[in-house]
XYZ file of C-alpha atoms in Angstrom:
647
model
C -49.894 -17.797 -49.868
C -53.575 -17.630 -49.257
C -55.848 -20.429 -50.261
C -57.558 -18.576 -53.219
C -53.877 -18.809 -55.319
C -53.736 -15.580 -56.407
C -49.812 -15.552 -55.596
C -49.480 -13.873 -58.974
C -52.646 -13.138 -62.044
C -50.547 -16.040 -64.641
C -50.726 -18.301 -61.638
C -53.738 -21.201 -62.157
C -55.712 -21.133 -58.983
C -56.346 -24.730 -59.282
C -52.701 -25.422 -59.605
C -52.540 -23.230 -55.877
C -54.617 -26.041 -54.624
C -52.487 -28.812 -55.732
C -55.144 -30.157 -57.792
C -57.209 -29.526 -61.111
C -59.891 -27.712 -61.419
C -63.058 -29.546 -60.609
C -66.661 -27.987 -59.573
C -70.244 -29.320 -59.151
C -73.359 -27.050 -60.181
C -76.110 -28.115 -58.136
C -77.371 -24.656 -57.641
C -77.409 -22.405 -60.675
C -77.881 -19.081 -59.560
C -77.279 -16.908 -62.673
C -78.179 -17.665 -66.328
C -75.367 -17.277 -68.710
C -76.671 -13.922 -69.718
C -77.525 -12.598 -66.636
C -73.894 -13.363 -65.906
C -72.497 -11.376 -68.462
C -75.130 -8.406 -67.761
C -75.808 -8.639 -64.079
C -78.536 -6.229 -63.005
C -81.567 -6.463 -60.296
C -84.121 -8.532 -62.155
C -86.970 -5.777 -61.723
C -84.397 -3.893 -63.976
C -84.310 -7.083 -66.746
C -85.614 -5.282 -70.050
C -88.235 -6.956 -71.663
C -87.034 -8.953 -74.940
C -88.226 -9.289 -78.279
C -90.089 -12.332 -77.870
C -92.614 -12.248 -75.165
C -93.599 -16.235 -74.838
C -96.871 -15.247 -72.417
C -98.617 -14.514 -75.485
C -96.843 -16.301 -78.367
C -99.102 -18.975 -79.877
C -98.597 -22.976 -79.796
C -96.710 -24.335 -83.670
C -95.743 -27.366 -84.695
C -92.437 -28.290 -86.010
C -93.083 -32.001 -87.704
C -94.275 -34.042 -85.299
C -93.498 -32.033 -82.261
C -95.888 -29.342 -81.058
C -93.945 -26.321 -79.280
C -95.748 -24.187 -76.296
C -93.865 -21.360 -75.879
C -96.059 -19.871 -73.262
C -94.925 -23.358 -70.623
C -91.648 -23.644 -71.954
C -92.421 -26.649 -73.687
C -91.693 -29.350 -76.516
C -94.352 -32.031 -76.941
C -94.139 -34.608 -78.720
C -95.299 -38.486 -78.913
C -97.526 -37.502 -75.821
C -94.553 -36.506 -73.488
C -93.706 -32.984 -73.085
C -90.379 -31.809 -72.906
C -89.442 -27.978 -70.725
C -86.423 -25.642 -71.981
C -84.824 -22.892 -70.489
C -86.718 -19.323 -71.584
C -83.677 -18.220 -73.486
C -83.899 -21.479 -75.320
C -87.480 -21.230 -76.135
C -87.006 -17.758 -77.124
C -84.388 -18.048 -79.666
C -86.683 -21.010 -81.491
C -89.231 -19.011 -81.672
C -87.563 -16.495 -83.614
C -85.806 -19.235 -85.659
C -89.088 -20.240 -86.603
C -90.389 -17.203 -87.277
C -87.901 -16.834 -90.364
C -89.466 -20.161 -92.122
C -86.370 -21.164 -93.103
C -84.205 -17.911 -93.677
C -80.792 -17.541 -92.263
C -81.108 -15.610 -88.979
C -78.016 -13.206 -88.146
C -76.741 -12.983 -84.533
C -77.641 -9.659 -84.173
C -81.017 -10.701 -84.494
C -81.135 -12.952 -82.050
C -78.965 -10.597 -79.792
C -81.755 -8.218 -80.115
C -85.134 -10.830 -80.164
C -83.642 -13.224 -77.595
C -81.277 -10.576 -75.220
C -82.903 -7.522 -75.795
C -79.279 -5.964 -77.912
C -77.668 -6.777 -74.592
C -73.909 -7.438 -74.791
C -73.195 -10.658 -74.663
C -70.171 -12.804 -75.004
C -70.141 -15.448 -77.819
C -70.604 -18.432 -75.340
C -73.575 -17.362 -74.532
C -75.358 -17.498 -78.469
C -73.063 -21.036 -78.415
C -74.768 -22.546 -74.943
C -78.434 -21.664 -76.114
C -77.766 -22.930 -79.561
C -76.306 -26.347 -78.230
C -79.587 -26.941 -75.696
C -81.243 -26.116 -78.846
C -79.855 -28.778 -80.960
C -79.959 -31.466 -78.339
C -83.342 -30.521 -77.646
C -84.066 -31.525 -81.523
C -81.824 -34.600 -81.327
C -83.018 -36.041 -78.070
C -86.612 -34.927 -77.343
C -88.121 -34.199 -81.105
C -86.912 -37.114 -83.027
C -85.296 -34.568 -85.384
C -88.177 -33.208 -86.279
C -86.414 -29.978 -87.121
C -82.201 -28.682 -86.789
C -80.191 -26.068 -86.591
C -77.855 -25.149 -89.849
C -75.342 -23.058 -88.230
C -74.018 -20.915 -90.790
C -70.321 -19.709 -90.121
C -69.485 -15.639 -89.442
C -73.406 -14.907 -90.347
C -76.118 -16.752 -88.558
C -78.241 -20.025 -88.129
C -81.477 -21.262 -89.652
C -83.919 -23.550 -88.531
C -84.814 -26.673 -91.221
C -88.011 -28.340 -90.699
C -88.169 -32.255 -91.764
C -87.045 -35.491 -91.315
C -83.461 -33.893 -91.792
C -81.991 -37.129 -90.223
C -81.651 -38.846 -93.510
C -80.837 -35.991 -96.071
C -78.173 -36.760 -98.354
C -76.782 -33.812 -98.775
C -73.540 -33.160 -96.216
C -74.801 -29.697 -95.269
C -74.039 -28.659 -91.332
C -77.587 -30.091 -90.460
C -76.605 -33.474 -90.682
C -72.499 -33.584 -91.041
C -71.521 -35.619 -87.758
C -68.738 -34.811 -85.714
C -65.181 -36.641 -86.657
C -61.967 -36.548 -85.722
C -60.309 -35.399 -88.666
C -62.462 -32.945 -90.370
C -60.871 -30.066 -92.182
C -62.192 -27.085 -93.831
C -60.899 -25.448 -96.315
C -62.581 -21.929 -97.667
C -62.039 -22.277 -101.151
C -63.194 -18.827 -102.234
C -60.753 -16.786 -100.057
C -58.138 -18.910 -101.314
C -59.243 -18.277 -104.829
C -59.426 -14.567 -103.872
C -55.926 -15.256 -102.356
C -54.054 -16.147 -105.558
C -56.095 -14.192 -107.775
C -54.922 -11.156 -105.921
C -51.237 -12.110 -105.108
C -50.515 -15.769 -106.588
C -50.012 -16.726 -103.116
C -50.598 -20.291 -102.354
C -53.728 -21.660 -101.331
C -54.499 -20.743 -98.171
C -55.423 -23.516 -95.253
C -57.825 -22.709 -92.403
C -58.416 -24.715 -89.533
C -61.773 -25.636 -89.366
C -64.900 -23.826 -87.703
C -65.945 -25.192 -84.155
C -68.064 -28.642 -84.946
C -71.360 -27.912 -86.561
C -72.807 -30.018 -83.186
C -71.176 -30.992 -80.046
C -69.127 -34.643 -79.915
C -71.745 -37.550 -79.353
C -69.775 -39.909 -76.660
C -71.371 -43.404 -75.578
C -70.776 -43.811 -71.755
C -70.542 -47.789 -71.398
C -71.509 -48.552 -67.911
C -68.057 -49.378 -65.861
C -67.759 -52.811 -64.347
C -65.721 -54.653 -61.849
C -63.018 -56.961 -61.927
C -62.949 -59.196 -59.353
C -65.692 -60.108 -56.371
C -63.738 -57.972 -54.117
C -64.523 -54.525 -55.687
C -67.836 -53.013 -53.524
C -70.429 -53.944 -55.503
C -72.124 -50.427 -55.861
C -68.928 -48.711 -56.875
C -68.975 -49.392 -61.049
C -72.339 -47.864 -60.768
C -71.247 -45.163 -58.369
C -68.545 -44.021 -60.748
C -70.678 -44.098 -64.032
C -73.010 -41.755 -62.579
C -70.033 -39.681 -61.217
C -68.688 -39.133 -64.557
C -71.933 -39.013 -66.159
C -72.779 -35.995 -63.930
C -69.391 -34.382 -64.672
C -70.018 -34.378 -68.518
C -72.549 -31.578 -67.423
C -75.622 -30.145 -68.835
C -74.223 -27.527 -71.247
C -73.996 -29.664 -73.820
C -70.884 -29.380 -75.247
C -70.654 -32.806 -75.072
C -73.782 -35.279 -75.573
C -73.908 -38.338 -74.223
C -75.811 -40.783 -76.235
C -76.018 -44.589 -77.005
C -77.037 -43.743 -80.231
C -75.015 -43.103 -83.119
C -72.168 -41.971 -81.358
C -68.504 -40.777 -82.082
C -66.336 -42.242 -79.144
C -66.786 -44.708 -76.769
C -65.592 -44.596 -73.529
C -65.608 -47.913 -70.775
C -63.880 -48.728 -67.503
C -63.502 -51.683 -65.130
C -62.362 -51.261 -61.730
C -60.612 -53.668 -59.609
C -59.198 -54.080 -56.502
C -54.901 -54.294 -55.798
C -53.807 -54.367 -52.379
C -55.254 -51.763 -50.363
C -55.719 -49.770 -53.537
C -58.586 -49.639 -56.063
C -57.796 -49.184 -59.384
C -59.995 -47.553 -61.965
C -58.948 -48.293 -65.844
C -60.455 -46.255 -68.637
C -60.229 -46.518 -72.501
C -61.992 -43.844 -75.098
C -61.738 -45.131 -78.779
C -63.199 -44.099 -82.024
C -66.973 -45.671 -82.309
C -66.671 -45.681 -86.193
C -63.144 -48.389 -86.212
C -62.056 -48.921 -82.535
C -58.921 -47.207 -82.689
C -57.878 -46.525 -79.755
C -57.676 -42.352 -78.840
C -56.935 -42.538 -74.704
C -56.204 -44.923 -72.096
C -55.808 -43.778 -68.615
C -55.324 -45.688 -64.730
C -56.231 -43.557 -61.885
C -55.703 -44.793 -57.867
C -57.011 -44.309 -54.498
C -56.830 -46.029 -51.497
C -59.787 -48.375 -50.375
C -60.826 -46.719 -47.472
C -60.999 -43.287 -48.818
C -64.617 -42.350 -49.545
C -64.732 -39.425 -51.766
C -61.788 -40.141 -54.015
C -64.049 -42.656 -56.318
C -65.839 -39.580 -56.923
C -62.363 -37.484 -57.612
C -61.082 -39.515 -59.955
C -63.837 -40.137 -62.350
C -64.178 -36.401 -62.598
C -60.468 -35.999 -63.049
C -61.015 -38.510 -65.945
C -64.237 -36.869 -67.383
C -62.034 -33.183 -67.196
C -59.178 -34.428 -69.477
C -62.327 -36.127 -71.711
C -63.758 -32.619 -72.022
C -60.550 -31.065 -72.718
C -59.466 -33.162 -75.656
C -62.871 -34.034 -77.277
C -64.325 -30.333 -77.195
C -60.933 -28.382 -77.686
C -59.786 -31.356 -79.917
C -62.500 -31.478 -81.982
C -61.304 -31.361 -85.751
C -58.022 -33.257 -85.510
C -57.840 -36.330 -87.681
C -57.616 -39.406 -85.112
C -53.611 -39.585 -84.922
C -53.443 -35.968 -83.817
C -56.778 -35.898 -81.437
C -54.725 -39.315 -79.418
C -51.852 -36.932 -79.093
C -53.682 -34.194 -77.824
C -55.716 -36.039 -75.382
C -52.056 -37.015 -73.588
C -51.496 -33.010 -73.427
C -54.870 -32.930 -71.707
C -53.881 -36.007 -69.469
C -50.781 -34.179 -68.426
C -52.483 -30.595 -68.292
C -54.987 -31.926 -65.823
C -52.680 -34.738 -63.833
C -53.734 -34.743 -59.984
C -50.214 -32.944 -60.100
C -49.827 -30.928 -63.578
C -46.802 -32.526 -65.620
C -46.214 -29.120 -67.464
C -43.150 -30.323 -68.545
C -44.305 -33.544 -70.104
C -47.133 -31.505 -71.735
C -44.774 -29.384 -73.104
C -43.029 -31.807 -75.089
C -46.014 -33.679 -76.028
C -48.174 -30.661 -77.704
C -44.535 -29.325 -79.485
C -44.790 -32.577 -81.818
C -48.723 -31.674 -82.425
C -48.099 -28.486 -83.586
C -45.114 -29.819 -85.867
C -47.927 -32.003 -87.091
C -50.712 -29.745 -87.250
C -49.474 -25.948 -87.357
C -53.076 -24.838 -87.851
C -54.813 -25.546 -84.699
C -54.842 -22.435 -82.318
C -55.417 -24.344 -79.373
C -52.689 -25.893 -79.726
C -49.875 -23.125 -79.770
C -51.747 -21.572 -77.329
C -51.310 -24.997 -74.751
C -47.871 -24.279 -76.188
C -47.480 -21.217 -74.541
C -49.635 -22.284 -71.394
C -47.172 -25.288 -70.611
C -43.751 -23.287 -71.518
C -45.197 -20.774 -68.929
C -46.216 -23.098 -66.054
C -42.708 -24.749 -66.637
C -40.914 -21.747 -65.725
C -43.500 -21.171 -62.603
C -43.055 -24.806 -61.682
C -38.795 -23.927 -61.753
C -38.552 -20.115 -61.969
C -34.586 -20.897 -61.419
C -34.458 -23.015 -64.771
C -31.350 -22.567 -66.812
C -33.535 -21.789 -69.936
C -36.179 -19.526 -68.416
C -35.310 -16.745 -70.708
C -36.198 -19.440 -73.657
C -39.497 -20.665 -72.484
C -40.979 -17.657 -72.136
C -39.890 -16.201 -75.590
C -41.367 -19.773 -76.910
C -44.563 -19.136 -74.721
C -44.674 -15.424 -76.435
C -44.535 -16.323 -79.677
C -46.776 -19.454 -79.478
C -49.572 -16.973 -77.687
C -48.945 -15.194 -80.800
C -49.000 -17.355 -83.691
C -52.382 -18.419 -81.745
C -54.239 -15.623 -82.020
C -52.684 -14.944 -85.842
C -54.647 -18.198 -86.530
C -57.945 -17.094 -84.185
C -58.239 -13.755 -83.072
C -60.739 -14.647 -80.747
C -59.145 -17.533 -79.102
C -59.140 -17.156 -75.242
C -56.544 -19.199 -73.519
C -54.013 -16.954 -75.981
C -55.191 -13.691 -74.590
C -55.211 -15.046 -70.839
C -50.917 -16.121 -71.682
C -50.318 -12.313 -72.527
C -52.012 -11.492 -69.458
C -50.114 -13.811 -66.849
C -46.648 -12.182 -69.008
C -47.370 -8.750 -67.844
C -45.635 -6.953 -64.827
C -47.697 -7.661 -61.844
C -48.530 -4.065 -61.157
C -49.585 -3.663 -64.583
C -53.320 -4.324 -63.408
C -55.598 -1.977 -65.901
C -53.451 -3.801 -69.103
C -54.487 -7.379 -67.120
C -57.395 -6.770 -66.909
C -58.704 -5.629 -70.112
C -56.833 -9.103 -71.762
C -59.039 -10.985 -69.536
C -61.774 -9.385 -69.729
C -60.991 -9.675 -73.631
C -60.119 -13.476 -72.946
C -63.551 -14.372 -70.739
C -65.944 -12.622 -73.740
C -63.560 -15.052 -76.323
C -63.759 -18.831 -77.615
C -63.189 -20.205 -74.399
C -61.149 -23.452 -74.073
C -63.539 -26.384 -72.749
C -62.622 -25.860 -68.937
C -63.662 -22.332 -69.228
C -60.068 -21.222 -66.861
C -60.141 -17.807 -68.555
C -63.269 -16.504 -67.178
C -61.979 -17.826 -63.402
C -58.992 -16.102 -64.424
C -60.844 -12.839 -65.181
C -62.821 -13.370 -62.006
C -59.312 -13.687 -60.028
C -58.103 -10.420 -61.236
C -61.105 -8.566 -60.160
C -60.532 -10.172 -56.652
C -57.238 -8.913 -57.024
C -58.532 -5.254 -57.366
C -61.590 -6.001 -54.867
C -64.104 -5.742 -57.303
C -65.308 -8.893 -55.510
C -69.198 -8.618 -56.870
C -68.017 -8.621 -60.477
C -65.774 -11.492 -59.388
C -68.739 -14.078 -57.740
C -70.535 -12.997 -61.216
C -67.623 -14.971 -63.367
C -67.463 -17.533 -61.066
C -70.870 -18.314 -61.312
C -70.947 -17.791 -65.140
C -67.755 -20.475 -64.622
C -69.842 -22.734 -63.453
C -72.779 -22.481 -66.052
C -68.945 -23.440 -68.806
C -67.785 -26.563 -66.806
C -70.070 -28.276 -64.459
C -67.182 -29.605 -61.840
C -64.387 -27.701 -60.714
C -62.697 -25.881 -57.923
C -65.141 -22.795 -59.004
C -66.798 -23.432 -56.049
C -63.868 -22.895 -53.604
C -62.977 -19.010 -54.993
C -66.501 -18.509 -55.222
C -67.425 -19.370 -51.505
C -64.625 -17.312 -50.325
C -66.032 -14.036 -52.891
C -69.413 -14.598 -50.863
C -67.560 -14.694 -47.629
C -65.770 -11.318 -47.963
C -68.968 -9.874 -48.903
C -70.212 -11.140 -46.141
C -72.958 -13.738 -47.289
C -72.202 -16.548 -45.281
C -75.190 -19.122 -46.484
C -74.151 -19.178 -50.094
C -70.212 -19.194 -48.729
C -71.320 -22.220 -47.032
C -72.951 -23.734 -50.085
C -70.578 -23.583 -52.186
C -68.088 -24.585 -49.726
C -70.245 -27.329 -49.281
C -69.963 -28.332 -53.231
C -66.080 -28.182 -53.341
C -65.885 -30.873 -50.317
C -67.864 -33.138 -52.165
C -64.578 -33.633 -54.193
C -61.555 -32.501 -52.515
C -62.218 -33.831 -48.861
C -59.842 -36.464 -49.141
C -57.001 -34.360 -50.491
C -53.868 -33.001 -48.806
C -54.658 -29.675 -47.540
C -58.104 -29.741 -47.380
C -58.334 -29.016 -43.689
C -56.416 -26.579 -43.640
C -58.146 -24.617 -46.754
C -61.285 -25.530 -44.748
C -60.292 -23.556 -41.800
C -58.836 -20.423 -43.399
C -62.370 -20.229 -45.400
C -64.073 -20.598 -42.052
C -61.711 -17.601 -40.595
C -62.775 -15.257 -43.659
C -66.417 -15.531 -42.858
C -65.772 -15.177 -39.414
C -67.093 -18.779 -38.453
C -64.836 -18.710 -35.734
C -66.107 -21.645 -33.307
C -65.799 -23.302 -36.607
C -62.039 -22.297 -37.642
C -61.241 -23.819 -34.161
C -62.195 -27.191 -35.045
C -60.240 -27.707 -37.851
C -56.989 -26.806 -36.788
C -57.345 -28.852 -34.086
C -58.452 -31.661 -36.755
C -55.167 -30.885 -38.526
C -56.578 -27.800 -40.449
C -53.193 -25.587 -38.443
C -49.263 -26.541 -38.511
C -47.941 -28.242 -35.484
C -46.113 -25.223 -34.587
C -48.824 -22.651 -34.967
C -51.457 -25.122 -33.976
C -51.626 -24.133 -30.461
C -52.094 -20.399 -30.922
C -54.494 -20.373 -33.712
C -56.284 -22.599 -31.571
C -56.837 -20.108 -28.394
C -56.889 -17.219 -31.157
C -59.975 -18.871 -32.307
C -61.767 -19.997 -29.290
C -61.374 -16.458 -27.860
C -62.820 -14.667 -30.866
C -65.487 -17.144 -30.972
C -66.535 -16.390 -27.376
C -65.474 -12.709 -28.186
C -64.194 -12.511 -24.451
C -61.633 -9.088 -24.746
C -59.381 -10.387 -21.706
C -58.708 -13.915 -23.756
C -58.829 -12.110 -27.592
C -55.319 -9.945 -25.849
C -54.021 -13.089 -24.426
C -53.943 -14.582 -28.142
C -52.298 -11.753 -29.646
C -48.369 -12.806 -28.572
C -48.555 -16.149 -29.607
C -50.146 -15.440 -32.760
C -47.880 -13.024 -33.219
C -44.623 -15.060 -32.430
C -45.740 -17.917 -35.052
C -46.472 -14.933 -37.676
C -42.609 -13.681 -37.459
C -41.624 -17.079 -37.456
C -43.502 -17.676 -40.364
C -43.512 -14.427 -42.339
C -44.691 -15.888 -46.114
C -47.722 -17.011 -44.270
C -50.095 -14.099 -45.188
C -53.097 -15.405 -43.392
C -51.782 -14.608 -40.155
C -52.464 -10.864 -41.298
C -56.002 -11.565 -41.232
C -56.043 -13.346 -37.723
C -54.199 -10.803 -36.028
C -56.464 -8.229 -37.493
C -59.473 -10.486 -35.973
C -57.726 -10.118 -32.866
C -57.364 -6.228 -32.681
C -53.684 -5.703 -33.141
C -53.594 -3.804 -36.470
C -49.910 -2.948 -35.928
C -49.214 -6.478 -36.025
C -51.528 -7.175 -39.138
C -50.294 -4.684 -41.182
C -46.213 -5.860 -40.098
C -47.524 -9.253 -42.075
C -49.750 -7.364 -45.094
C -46.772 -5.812 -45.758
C -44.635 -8.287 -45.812
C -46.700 -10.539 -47.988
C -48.624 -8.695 -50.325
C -46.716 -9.149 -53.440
C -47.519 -12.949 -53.050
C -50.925 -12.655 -51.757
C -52.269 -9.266 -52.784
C -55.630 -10.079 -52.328
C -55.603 -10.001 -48.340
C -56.201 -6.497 -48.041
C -59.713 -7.113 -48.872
C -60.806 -10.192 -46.589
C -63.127 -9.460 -44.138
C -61.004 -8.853 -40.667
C -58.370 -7.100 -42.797
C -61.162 -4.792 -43.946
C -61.239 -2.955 -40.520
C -57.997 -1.447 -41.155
C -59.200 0.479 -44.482
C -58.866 3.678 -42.286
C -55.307 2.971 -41.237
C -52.579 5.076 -43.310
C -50.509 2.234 -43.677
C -53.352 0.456 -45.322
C -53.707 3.280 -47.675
C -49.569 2.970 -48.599
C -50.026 -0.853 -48.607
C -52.672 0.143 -52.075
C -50.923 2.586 -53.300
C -47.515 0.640 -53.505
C -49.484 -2.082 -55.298
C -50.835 0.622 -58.113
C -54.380 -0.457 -56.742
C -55.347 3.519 -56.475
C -53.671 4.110 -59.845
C -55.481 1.389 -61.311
C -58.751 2.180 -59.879
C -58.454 6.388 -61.234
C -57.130 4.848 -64.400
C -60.212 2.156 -65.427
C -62.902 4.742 -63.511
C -63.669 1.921 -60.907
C -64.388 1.391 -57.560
C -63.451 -1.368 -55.297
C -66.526 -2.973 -52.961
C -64.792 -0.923 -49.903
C -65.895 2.015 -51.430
C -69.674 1.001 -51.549
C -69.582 0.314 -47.593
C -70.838 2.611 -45.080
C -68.052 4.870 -43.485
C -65.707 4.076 -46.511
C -61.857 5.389 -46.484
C -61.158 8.715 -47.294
C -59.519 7.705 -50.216
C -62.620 6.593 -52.187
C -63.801 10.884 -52.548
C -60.567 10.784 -54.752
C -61.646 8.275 -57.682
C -63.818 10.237 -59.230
């Protein structure tokens, strides 16, 4: 199997990499919207609001300069993003009406399509904006299924518990009282319980500083992993951090046992202390990046429970932060998350996320243990759960990604439109479905649409192993400064783990760094029985000498047939020139790794016939007449002759 983990679509990628999914955006290259409408920027329509020439207002106390982006206030001024600034000024604009979302679709994104997270993410900055850098001076009522409105005031202390000012608690239920009274008017069926709207703002957690037990802890490390996790809480404010009136509180000490350091965390409730999640996580002393590792693995199952969580009375939220623990393990417990989010959904049959993680954990059981005596079962319980999820939310995400992963694997037009279907949904707080959408267009070599999810995956979850797909989707496309980038940003976190070498060097041998690829299997990147070869298979292409490139070829070869599930030996021996040889492996691995056909040496065999039965046995042709698309091959110069056929 290649690195990228695309063994089959309802595979996790992060679970291919033996860890969970963890990414850090320190370059944003696309905006959300741009990500969902990605076009050359002289092409960007011009939007409703055009802020060169939109006057200064005042909101309260705060005076806001569209024209620099800013908020001032108190004599310190205060930039947003454009999209931001846009969508207030057309809030404002209303004095106080509701404003629908088409509106603001067409003011703010020009009647672009956009996907919902995208309103969601400039509506969050927008409220933190008010509650961290205007004092309050105005919020946003979010009014469900219709709009939002903008209230002007000292809206902090209003009585009333409208949206403005209701906090965010574990525990709060809605219940729509006139569709239940329409309910048993029209049928005399019982009342009819909903599960409550997403939180009118995002959950407000109070980081407590982490200390040290003990005077043999390094004294910069408490501090070290603070700012770790602080980072890893992100900037799309989902979650606010905040000393200040907060919901949770989360602490840590770390101390030292044995060789090992040992970092203990606790979240409880701010409002009575109860106690919601408690978790240990260990490295070993020497290790440098794993401080960093862990605290993001701790902020990830945070996210996942408090965001996806949010709603569930206290009891329930505690219960559903051990799913999370388990769902994002160093090594996912599927099992143990299966049993534990069974008794939530006994306890609370109307939360959607929750039948949904259901059917996620019944399904990575059985991929875990496809031999399992009760396969059969757990996917019939995944099915339904998927189901009853989406009876409860029709535009809940992870549900529609489930009854992806269930399909045949050649049935890639059906995939792909529940994906696609999935990544414009209520995404779950890690954002998975849009990487999952973003593997399936690898899968089909629509790798350009593919770096655009993963960068609008990064813009949903600041950490994760984004940055690993997406530096191999630049390297097959052949742009190897931003493959080395983002490779850059996924070593920051994983350089310490198992496998890392040897991920390293196979990402080095798809962009052709060959020099490169050479030094880390000698650093442990290659097996010990393959070591040699890929060794002197490197060094010759890297010197690109023809007499030492055909001495290669036989050993490469020999380790290939003696290892035939290892696809990546396809793409070496395509490096090397011997395309019989290549395509021997291709064929024999492409139902595990069916996205080798489009790496970069593999490409030079487009015009081989083999190459062209190799995509037609995996319905990629099909697929491509079918959904009127085109994979990147096709845009190349001298393309194969079987891109005149699409259409």
């Amino acid at each position: 199997m290649s690195f990228l983990g695309l063994r089959r679509v309802w595979r996790r990628p992060e679970e291919a990499l033996g860890r969970p999914r963890f990414d850090r955006t320190w370059v944003r290259l696309f905006s959300a919207e741009t990500l969902l409408n990605p076009r050359p920027p002289h092409l960007e329509p011009l939007a409703g609001v055009d802020l060169t020439h939109e006057a200064a207002f005042r909101l309260g106390r705060t005076e806001v300069r569209p024209s620099t982006l800013e908020l001032f206030r108190d004599g310190r001024a205060t930039t947003v993003e454009r999209k931001v600034m846009q969508a207030l000024v057309v809030l404002a604009r209303r004095q106080g009406q509701v404003t629908s979302r088409d509106e603001l679709i067409e003011q703010v994104w020009a009647g672009r399509f956009i996907g919902e997270d995208a309103i969601h993410r400039v509506m969050a900055k927008l409220r933190q904006a008010a509650e961290v850098h205007c004092g309050g001076d105005f919020a946003l009522d979010t009014i469900p299924r219709v709009g939002y409105r903008l209230v002007v005031g000292d809206v902090r202390d209003a009585a009333a518990p409208t949206a403005r000012n209701a906090r965010w608690r574990p525990g709060r239920r809605t219940w729509i009282a006139g569709a239940a009274a329409l309910v048993l008017a029209l049928s005399g069926a019982a009342a009819l319980h909903w599960w409550p709207q997403p939180a009118t703002r995002p959950p407000v957690v109070r980081l407590v500083a982490f200390s040290a037990l003990g005077p043999d802890v390094p004294a910069s490390l408490p501090a070290s992993l603070t700012d770790d996790s602080r980072a890893a809480f992100g900037t799309d404010n989902v979650v606010i951090l905040r000393d200040r009136d907060p919901d949770v509180v989360l602490s840590g000490v770390v101390r030292r046992i044995g060789d090992k350091l040992r970092l203990a965390v606790q979240l409880k409730d701010a409002r009575d202390g109860t106690m919601l999640w408690s978790g240990v996580r260990e490295w070993p002393a020497a290790e440098k990046v794993s401080p960093r590792f862990n605290a993001v693995n701790v902020t990830q199952i945070l996210r996942c429970g408090l965001i996806d969580g949010a709603g569930l009375p206290p009891h329930a939220l505690a219960l559903y932060l051990q799913y999370c623990d388990a769902r994002f393990s160093i090594v996912p417990q599927h099992e143990r998350g299966l049993a534990i989010v069974r008794r939530l959904v006994e306890e609370e049959p109307g939360f959607a996320i929750g039948w949904s993680s259901l059917a996620w954990s019944a399904e990575g059981t059985i991929a875990l243990d496809p031999k399992r005596a009760d396969t059969a079962a757990l996917h019939a319980e995944a099915t339904a759960a998927a189901a009853r999820a989406l009876s409860i939310d029709p535009r809940h995400a992870q549900a529609y990604a489930i009854q992806a992963w269930q399909l045949p694997p050649l049935a890639h037009a059906a995939r792909e439109r529940l994906l696609r279907r999935a990544a414009e949904s209520r995404l779950t707080a890690c954002g998975c479905e849009v990487v999952n959408y973003a593997g399936s267009l690898m899968l089909v070599g629509r790798i350009r649409e593919a770096v655009v999810q993963y960068q609008r995956a990064d813009q949903r979850e600041p950490v994760g192993s984004h940055a690993a797909y997406l530096s191999i989707a630049y390297a097959v496309l052949g742009d190897a400064t931003r493959s080395d980038e983002a490779f850059g940003r996924f070593s920051e976190l994983f350089a310490d783990t198992p496998g890392f070498l040897s991920v390293a060097m196979q990402r080095a041998a798809y962009a052709g760094q060959w020099a490169e690829a050479g030094r880390l299997a000698a650093s442990g990147g290659a097996r010990p029985q393959s070591r040699e070869a890929l060794i002197a298979a490197f060094e010759a292409l890297a010197t690109s000498d023809a007499g030492r490139i055909a001495a290669a070829r036989p050993a490469v070869r020999k380790v290939a047939d003696e290892a035939p599930d290892v696809s990546f030996y396809s793409v070496v021996l395509a490096a090397l020139g011997d395309r019989p040889a290549a395509l021997d492996v291709m064929e024999r691995t492409i139902a595990d790794d069916p996205v080798q056909p489009y790496y970069p040496p593999a490409l030079s065999l487009r015009h081989e016939p083999r190459y062209l039965r190799l995509l037609q046995q995996q319905g990629l042709i099909e697929y491509w007449r079918e959904t009127r698309t085109r994979p990147d091959m096709c845009r190349a110069a001298n393309p194969p002759a079987f891109c005149a056929t699409l259409g």
